Amino acid sequence: MGASPSHAGAEHTVLPRYLAEPSLAAGRVVQLHHPQVPPLNTRCLATRRGAPANPAFSVVREHLLHAAQEWGGL
């Protein structure tokens, strides 16, 4: 992510749609590329093996495992 300079002072960047949506709707920016399959915004939840148990981590992990049952296939 980040702006890349191009010609005539114009710039382009890559942003998640949820961040760009207000500016797209207002016409302040234009989507230049329309991929057939939008990119995934993948996140990972990780912990160090053998680390002391963290209650907050456990709650998040359990919530994600439960929610994942509703996601279906990609």
Tab-separated table of N, CA, C and O in Angstrom:
chain	number	residue	atom	x	y	z
A	1	MET	N	0.837	-1.161	0.000
A	1	MET	CA	0.000	0.000	0.000
A	1	MET	C	0.885	1.226	0.000
A	1	MET	O	1.993	1.206	0.423
A	2	GLY	N	0.339	2.300	-0.402
A	2	GLY	CA	1.086	3.532	-0.469
A	2	GLY	C	1.005	4.073	-1.875
A	2	GLY	O	0.747	3.360	-2.818
A	3	ALA	N	1.211	5.365	-1.983
A	3	ALA	CA	1.087	6.025	-3.268
A	3	ALA	C	2.311	5.764	-4.124
A	3	ALA	O	3.419	5.687	-3.632
A	4	SER	N	2.085	5.625	-5.409
A	4	SER	CA	3.169	5.486	-6.372
A	4	SER	C	3.072	6.633	-7.358
A	4	SER	O	2.018	6.840	-7.953
A	5	PRO	N	4.137	7.392	-7.529
A	5	PRO	CA	4.046	8.529	-8.441
A	5	PRO	C	3.893	8.068	-9.882
A	5	PRO	O	4.386	7.032	-10.278
A	6	SER	N	3.175	8.829	-10.670
A	6	SER	CA	3.067	8.580	-12.094
A	6	SER	C	3.191	9.922	-12.814
A	6	SER	O	3.633	10.895	-12.239
A	7	HIS	N	2.778	10.001	-14.028
A	7	HIS	CA	2.975	11.186	-14.852
A	7	HIS	C	1.991	12.303	-14.518
A	7	HIS	O	0.916	12.068	-13.994
A	8	ALA	N	2.386	13.523	-14.830
A	8	ALA	CA	1.538	14.719	-14.709
A	8	ALA	C	1.047	14.957	-13.292
A	8	ALA	O	-0.016	15.508	-13.085
A	9	GLY	N	1.809	14.547	-12.296
A	9	GLY	CA	1.446	14.809	-10.917
A	9	GLY	C	0.349	13.914	-10.372
A	9	GLY	O	-0.089	14.099	-9.247
A	10	ALA	N	-0.112	12.943	-11.151
A	10	ALA	CA	-1.158	12.035	-10.684
A	10	ALA	C	-0.536	10.937	-9.833
A	10	ALA	O	0.642	10.625	-9.963
A	11	GLU	N	-1.317	10.374	-8.947
A	11	GLU	CA	-0.861	9.266	-8.107
A	11	GLU	C	-1.911	8.180	-8.087
A	11	GLU	O	-3.070	8.412	-8.387
A	12	HIS	N	-1.483	6.972	-7.688
A	12	HIS	CA	-2.420	5.874	-7.488
A	12	HIS	C	-1.998	5.108	-6.239
A	12	HIS	O	-0.862	5.168	-5.818
A	13	THR	N	-2.958	4.433	-5.656
A	13	THR	CA	-2.707	3.656	-4.449
A	13	THR	C	-3.705	2.504	-4.396
A	13	THR	O	-4.640	2.446	-5.182
A	14	VAL	N	-3.500	1.598	-3.455
A	14	VAL	CA	-4.407	0.480	-3.242
A	14	VAL	C	-4.953	0.607	-1.824
A	14	VAL	O	-4.192	0.713	-0.872
A	15	LEU	N	-6.270	0.620	-1.712
A	15	LEU	CA	-6.938	0.737	-0.412
A	15	LEU	C	-8.022	-0.318	-0.304
A	15	LEU	O	-8.621	-0.700	-1.317
A	16	PRO	N	-8.326	-0.755	0.912
A	16	PRO	CA	-9.491	-1.632	1.078
A	16	PRO	C	-10.762	-0.866	0.688
A	16	PRO	O	-10.867	0.338	0.907
A	17	ARG	N	-11.701	-1.558	0.096
A	17	ARG	CA	-12.931	-0.908	-0.381
A	17	ARG	C	-13.649	-0.167	0.745
A	17	ARG	O	-14.172	0.927	0.530
A	18	TYR	N	-13.677	-0.734	1.949
A	18	TYR	CA	-14.404	-0.083	3.035
A	18	TYR	C	-13.800	1.276	3.391
A	18	TYR	O	-14.510	2.156	3.871
A	19	LEU	N	-12.524	1.476	3.145
A	19	LEU	CA	-11.915	2.783	3.393
A	19	LEU	C	-12.163	3.754	2.237
A	19	LEU	O	-12.309	4.957	2.445
A	20	ALA	N	-12.197	3.234	1.020
A	20	ALA	CA	-12.354	4.081	-0.158
A	20	ALA	C	-13.812	4.396	-0.482
A	20	ALA	O	-14.087	5.351	-1.202
A	21	GLU	N	-14.756	3.625	0.029
A	21	GLU	CA	-16.165	3.753	-0.359
A	21	GLU	C	-16.716	5.171	-0.236
A	21	GLU	O	-17.374	5.649	-1.177
A	22	PRO	N	-16.511	5.894	0.857
A	22	PRO	CA	-17.064	7.258	0.935
A	22	PRO	C	-16.545	8.171	-0.184
A	22	PRO	O	-17.325	8.919	-0.779
A	23	SER	N	-15.272	8.101	-0.486
A	23	SER	CA	-14.708	8.936	-1.551
A	23	SER	C	-15.160	8.478	-2.925
A	23	SER	O	-15.376	9.299	-3.823
A	24	LEU	N	-15.321	7.158	-3.118
A	24	LEU	CA	-15.857	6.647	-4.385
A	24	LEU	C	-17.288	7.148	-4.590
A	24	LEU	O	-17.636	7.631	-5.670
A	25	ALA	N	-18.096	7.047	-3.546
A	25	ALA	CA	-19.503	7.458	-3.639
A	25	ALA	C	-19.625	8.954	-3.907
A	25	ALA	O	-20.531	9.392	-4.619
A	26	ALA	N	-18.703	9.735	-3.358
A	26	ALA	CA	-18.744	11.191	-3.535
A	26	ALA	C	-18.103	11.627	-4.852
A	26	ALA	O	-18.156	12.803	-5.209
A	27	GLY	N	-17.470	10.693	-5.558
A	27	GLY	CA	-16.844	11.034	-6.824
A	27	GLY	C	-15.486	11.706	-6.688
A	27	GLY	O	-14.957	12.254	-7.648
A	28	ARG	N	-14.907	11.657	-5.497
A	28	ARG	CA	-13.593	12.280	-5.285
A	28	ARG	C	-12.458	11.413	-5.795
A	28	ARG	O	-11.382	11.915	-6.075
A	29	VAL	N	-12.698	10.102	-5.894
A	29	VAL	CA	-11.714	9.172	-6.442
A	29	VAL	C	-12.428	8.229	-7.412
A	29	VAL	O	-13.653	8.111	-7.391
A	30	VAL	N	-11.653	7.570	-8.252
A	30	VAL	CA	-12.187	6.663	-9.258
A	30	VAL	C	-11.485	5.323	-9.135
A	30	VAL	O	-10.262	5.270	-8.976
A	31	GLN	N	-12.246	4.240	-9.192
A	31	GLN	CA	-11.663	2.907	-9.190
A	31	GLN	C	-11.153	2.616	-10.591
A	31	GLN	O	-11.907	2.648	-11.566
A	32	LEU	N	-9.852	2.357	-10.711
A	32	LEU	CA	-9.238	2.147	-12.023
A	32	LEU	C	-9.250	0.691	-12.456
A	32	LEU	O	-9.238	0.404	-13.641
A	33	HIS	N	-9.253	-0.218	-11.526
A	33	HIS	CA	-9.180	-1.645	-11.855
A	33	HIS	C	-10.369	-2.352	-11.232
A	33	HIS	O	-10.696	-2.131	-10.069
A	34	HIS	N	-11.021	-3.197	-12.005
A	34	HIS	CA	-12.190	-3.948	-11.535
A	34	HIS	C	-11.895	-5.439	-11.695
A	34	HIS	O	-12.254	-6.043	-12.710
A	35	PRO	N	-11.230	-6.064	-10.704
A	35	PRO	CA	-10.863	-7.479	-10.834
A	35	PRO	C	-12.100	-8.380	-10.823
A	35	PRO	O	-13.110	-8.058	-10.204
A	36	GLN	N	-12.003	-9.514	-11.525
A	36	GLN	CA	-13.102	-10.480	-11.527
A	36	GLN	C	-13.327	-11.029	-10.126
A	36	GLN	O	-14.451	-11.225	-9.702
A	37	VAL	N	-12.236	-11.309	-9.431
A	37	VAL	CA	-12.317	-11.811	-8.058
A	37	VAL	C	-11.611	-10.811	-7.155
A	37	VAL	O	-10.403	-10.612	-7.278
A	38	PRO	N	-12.358	-10.140	-6.277
A	38	PRO	CA	-11.716	-9.163	-5.401
A	38	PRO	C	-10.702	-9.840	-4.480
A	38	PRO	O	-10.873	-11.004	-4.097
A	39	PRO	N	-9.644	-9.128	-4.112
A	39	PRO	CA	-8.643	-9.719	-3.226
A	39	PRO	C	-9.223	-9.972	-1.837
A	39	PRO	O	-10.109	-9.253	-1.382
A	40	LEU	N	-8.726	-11.011	-1.209
A	40	LEU	CA	-9.130	-11.311	0.161
A	40	LEU	C	-8.334	-10.438	1.115
A	40	LEU	O	-7.197	-10.067	0.842
A	41	ASN	N	-8.915	-10.115	2.217
A	41	ASN	CA	-8.231	-9.357	3.261
A	41	ASN	C	-8.036	-10.328	4.420
A	41	ASN	O	-8.798	-10.357	5.371
A	42	THR	N	-7.007	-11.164	4.304
A	42	THR	CA	-6.789	-12.256	5.238
A	42	THR	C	-6.074	-11.772	6.493
A	42	THR	O	-5.142	-10.989	6.423
A	43	ARG	N	-6.510	-12.257	7.608
A	43	ARG	CA	-5.868	-11.968	8.893
A	43	ARG	C	-5.530	-13.293	9.568
A	43	ARG	O	-6.197	-14.295	9.378
A	44	CYS	N	-4.495	-13.272	10.382
A	44	CYS	CA	-4.089	-14.461	11.127
A	44	CYS	C	-4.083	-14.140	12.609
A	44	CYS	O	-3.742	-13.032	13.011
A	45	LEU	N	-4.452	-15.106	13.396
A	45	LEU	CA	-4.377	-15.000	14.845
A	45	LEU	C	-3.349	-16.024	15.290
A	45	LEU	O	-3.505	-17.207	15.029
A	46	ALA	N	-2.291	-15.560	15.915
A	46	ALA	CA	-1.198	-16.467	16.276
A	46	ALA	C	-0.723	-16.175	17.690
A	46	ALA	O	-0.858	-15.072	18.201
A	47	THR	N	-0.163	-17.205	18.285
A	47	THR	CA	0.438	-17.058	19.606
A	47	THR	C	1.677	-17.937	19.645
A	47	THR	O	1.813	-18.883	18.863
A	48	ARG	N	2.564	-17.623	20.521
A	48	ARG	CA	3.789	-18.405	20.659
A	48	ARG	C	3.495	-19.697	21.415
A	48	ARG	O	2.868	-19.681	22.472
A	49	ARG	N	3.929	-20.816	20.872
A	49	ARG	CA	3.726	-22.112	21.507
A	49	ARG	C	4.412	-22.103	22.877
A	49	ARG	O	5.549	-21.665	23.018
A	50	GLY	N	3.710	-22.555	23.874
A	50	GLY	CA	4.267	-22.622	25.222
A	50	GLY	C	4.170	-21.320	25.987
A	50	GLY	O	4.587	-21.242	27.138
A	51	ALA	N	3.616	-20.273	25.352
A	51	ALA	CA	3.463	-18.990	26.046
A	51	ALA	C	2.375	-19.132	27.105
A	51	ALA	O	1.469	-19.957	26.967
A	52	PRO	N	2.444	-18.320	28.140
A	52	PRO	CA	1.381	-18.367	29.161
A	52	PRO	C	0.017	-18.056	28.528
A	52	PRO	O	-0.067	-17.274	27.582
A	53	ALA	N	-1.023	-18.685	29.029
A	53	ALA	CA	-2.375	-18.472	28.504
A	53	ALA	C	-2.784	-17.016	28.673
A	53	ALA	O	-2.545	-16.415	29.718
A	54	ASN	N	-3.382	-16.465	27.647
A	54	ASN	CA	-3.878	-15.091	27.682
A	54	ASN	C	-5.394	-15.164	27.540
A	54	ASN	O	-5.904	-15.563	26.495
A	55	PRO	N	-6.130	-14.754	28.571
A	55	PRO	CA	-7.594	-14.872	28.517
A	55	PRO	C	-8.216	-14.115	27.340
A	55	PRO	O	-9.151	-14.611	26.713
A	56	ALA	N	-7.701	-12.952	27.014
A	56	ALA	CA	-8.259	-12.175	25.901
A	56	ALA	C	-8.048	-12.917	24.578
A	56	ALA	O	-8.941	-12.963	23.730
A	57	PHE	N	-6.883	-13.504	24.394
A	57	PHE	CA	-6.601	-14.277	23.184
A	57	PHE	C	-7.574	-15.440	23.080
A	57	PHE	O	-8.129	-15.705	22.007
A	58	SER	N	-7.798	-16.121	24.177
A	58	SER	CA	-8.706	-17.275	24.176
A	58	SER	C	-10.121	-16.872	23.796
A	58	SER	O	-10.792	-17.586	23.036
A	59	VAL	N	-10.588	-15.741	24.282
A	59	VAL	CA	-11.936	-15.264	23.953
A	59	VAL	C	-12.032	-14.966	22.461
A	59	VAL	O	-12.991	-15.364	21.794
A	60	VAL	N	-11.029	-14.267	21.912
A	60	VAL	CA	-11.033	-13.938	20.485
A	60	VAL	C	-10.989	-15.208	19.648
A	60	VAL	O	-11.738	-15.366	18.681
A	61	ARG	N	-10.128	-16.146	20.023
A	61	ARG	CA	-10.012	-17.403	19.277
A	61	ARG	C	-11.334	-18.159	19.261
A	61	ARG	O	-11.787	-18.611	18.207
A	62	GLU	N	-11.974	-18.268	20.404
A	62	GLU	CA	-13.246	-18.990	20.486
A	62	GLU	C	-14.324	-18.284	19.659
A	62	GLU	O	-15.120	-18.927	18.975
A	63	HIS	N	-14.344	-16.965	19.703
A	63	HIS	CA	-15.323	-16.205	18.926
A	63	HIS	C	-15.111	-16.436	17.429
A	63	HIS	O	-16.064	-16.658	16.681
A	64	LEU	N	-13.859	-16.392	16.984
A	64	LEU	CA	-13.564	-16.615	15.573
A	64	LEU	C	-13.915	-18.033	15.132
A	64	LEU	O	-14.469	-18.237	14.050
A	65	LEU	N	-13.598	-19.014	15.962
A	65	LEU	CA	-13.936	-20.393	15.615
A	65	LEU	C	-15.444	-20.566	15.476
A	65	LEU	O	-15.931	-21.234	14.551
A	66	HIS	N	-16.203	-19.962	16.375
A	66	HIS	CA	-17.657	-20.040	16.316
A	66	HIS	C	-18.184	-19.319	15.069
A	66	HIS	O	-19.025	-19.854	14.335
A	67	ALA	N	-17.688	-18.122	14.813
A	67	ALA	CA	-18.143	-17.338	13.646
A	67	ALA	C	-17.784	-18.021	12.343
A	67	ALA	O	-18.541	-17.960	11.374
A	68	ALA	N	-16.657	-18.707	12.295
A	68	ALA	CA	-16.197	-19.359	11.058
A	68	ALA	C	-17.183	-20.440	10.599
A	68	ALA	O	-17.245	-20.732	9.404
A	69	GLN	N	-17.932	-20.996	11.501
A	69	GLN	CA	-18.903	-22.018	11.120
A	69	GLN	C	-20.003	-21.423	10.238
A	69	GLN	O	-20.644	-22.132	9.479
A	70	GLU	N	-20.218	-20.107	10.310
A	70	GLU	CA	-21.246	-19.429	9.531
A	70	GLU	C	-20.739	-18.894	8.202
A	70	GLU	O	-21.507	-18.492	7.358
A	71	TRP	N	-19.423	-18.837	8.006
A	71	TRP	CA	-18.848	-18.189	6.833
A	71	TRP	C	-19.080	-18.961	5.545
A	71	TRP	O	-19.187	-18.363	4.487
A	72	GLY	N	-19.106	-20.252	5.592
A	72	GLY	CA	-19.254	-21.022	4.374
A	72	GLY	C	-17.960	-21.015	3.562
A	72	GLY	O	-16.924	-20.529	4.004
A	73	GLY	N	-18.024	-21.513	2.351
A	73	GLY	CA	-16.839	-21.581	1.503
A	73	GLY	C	-16.534	-20.266	0.835
A	73	GLY	O	-17.365	-19.387	0.725
A	74	LEU	N	-15.302	-20.163	0.398
A	74	LEU	CA	-14.899	-18.974	-0.340
A	74	LEU	C	-15.142	-19.251	-1.779
A	74	LEU	O	-14.998	-18.669	-2.682
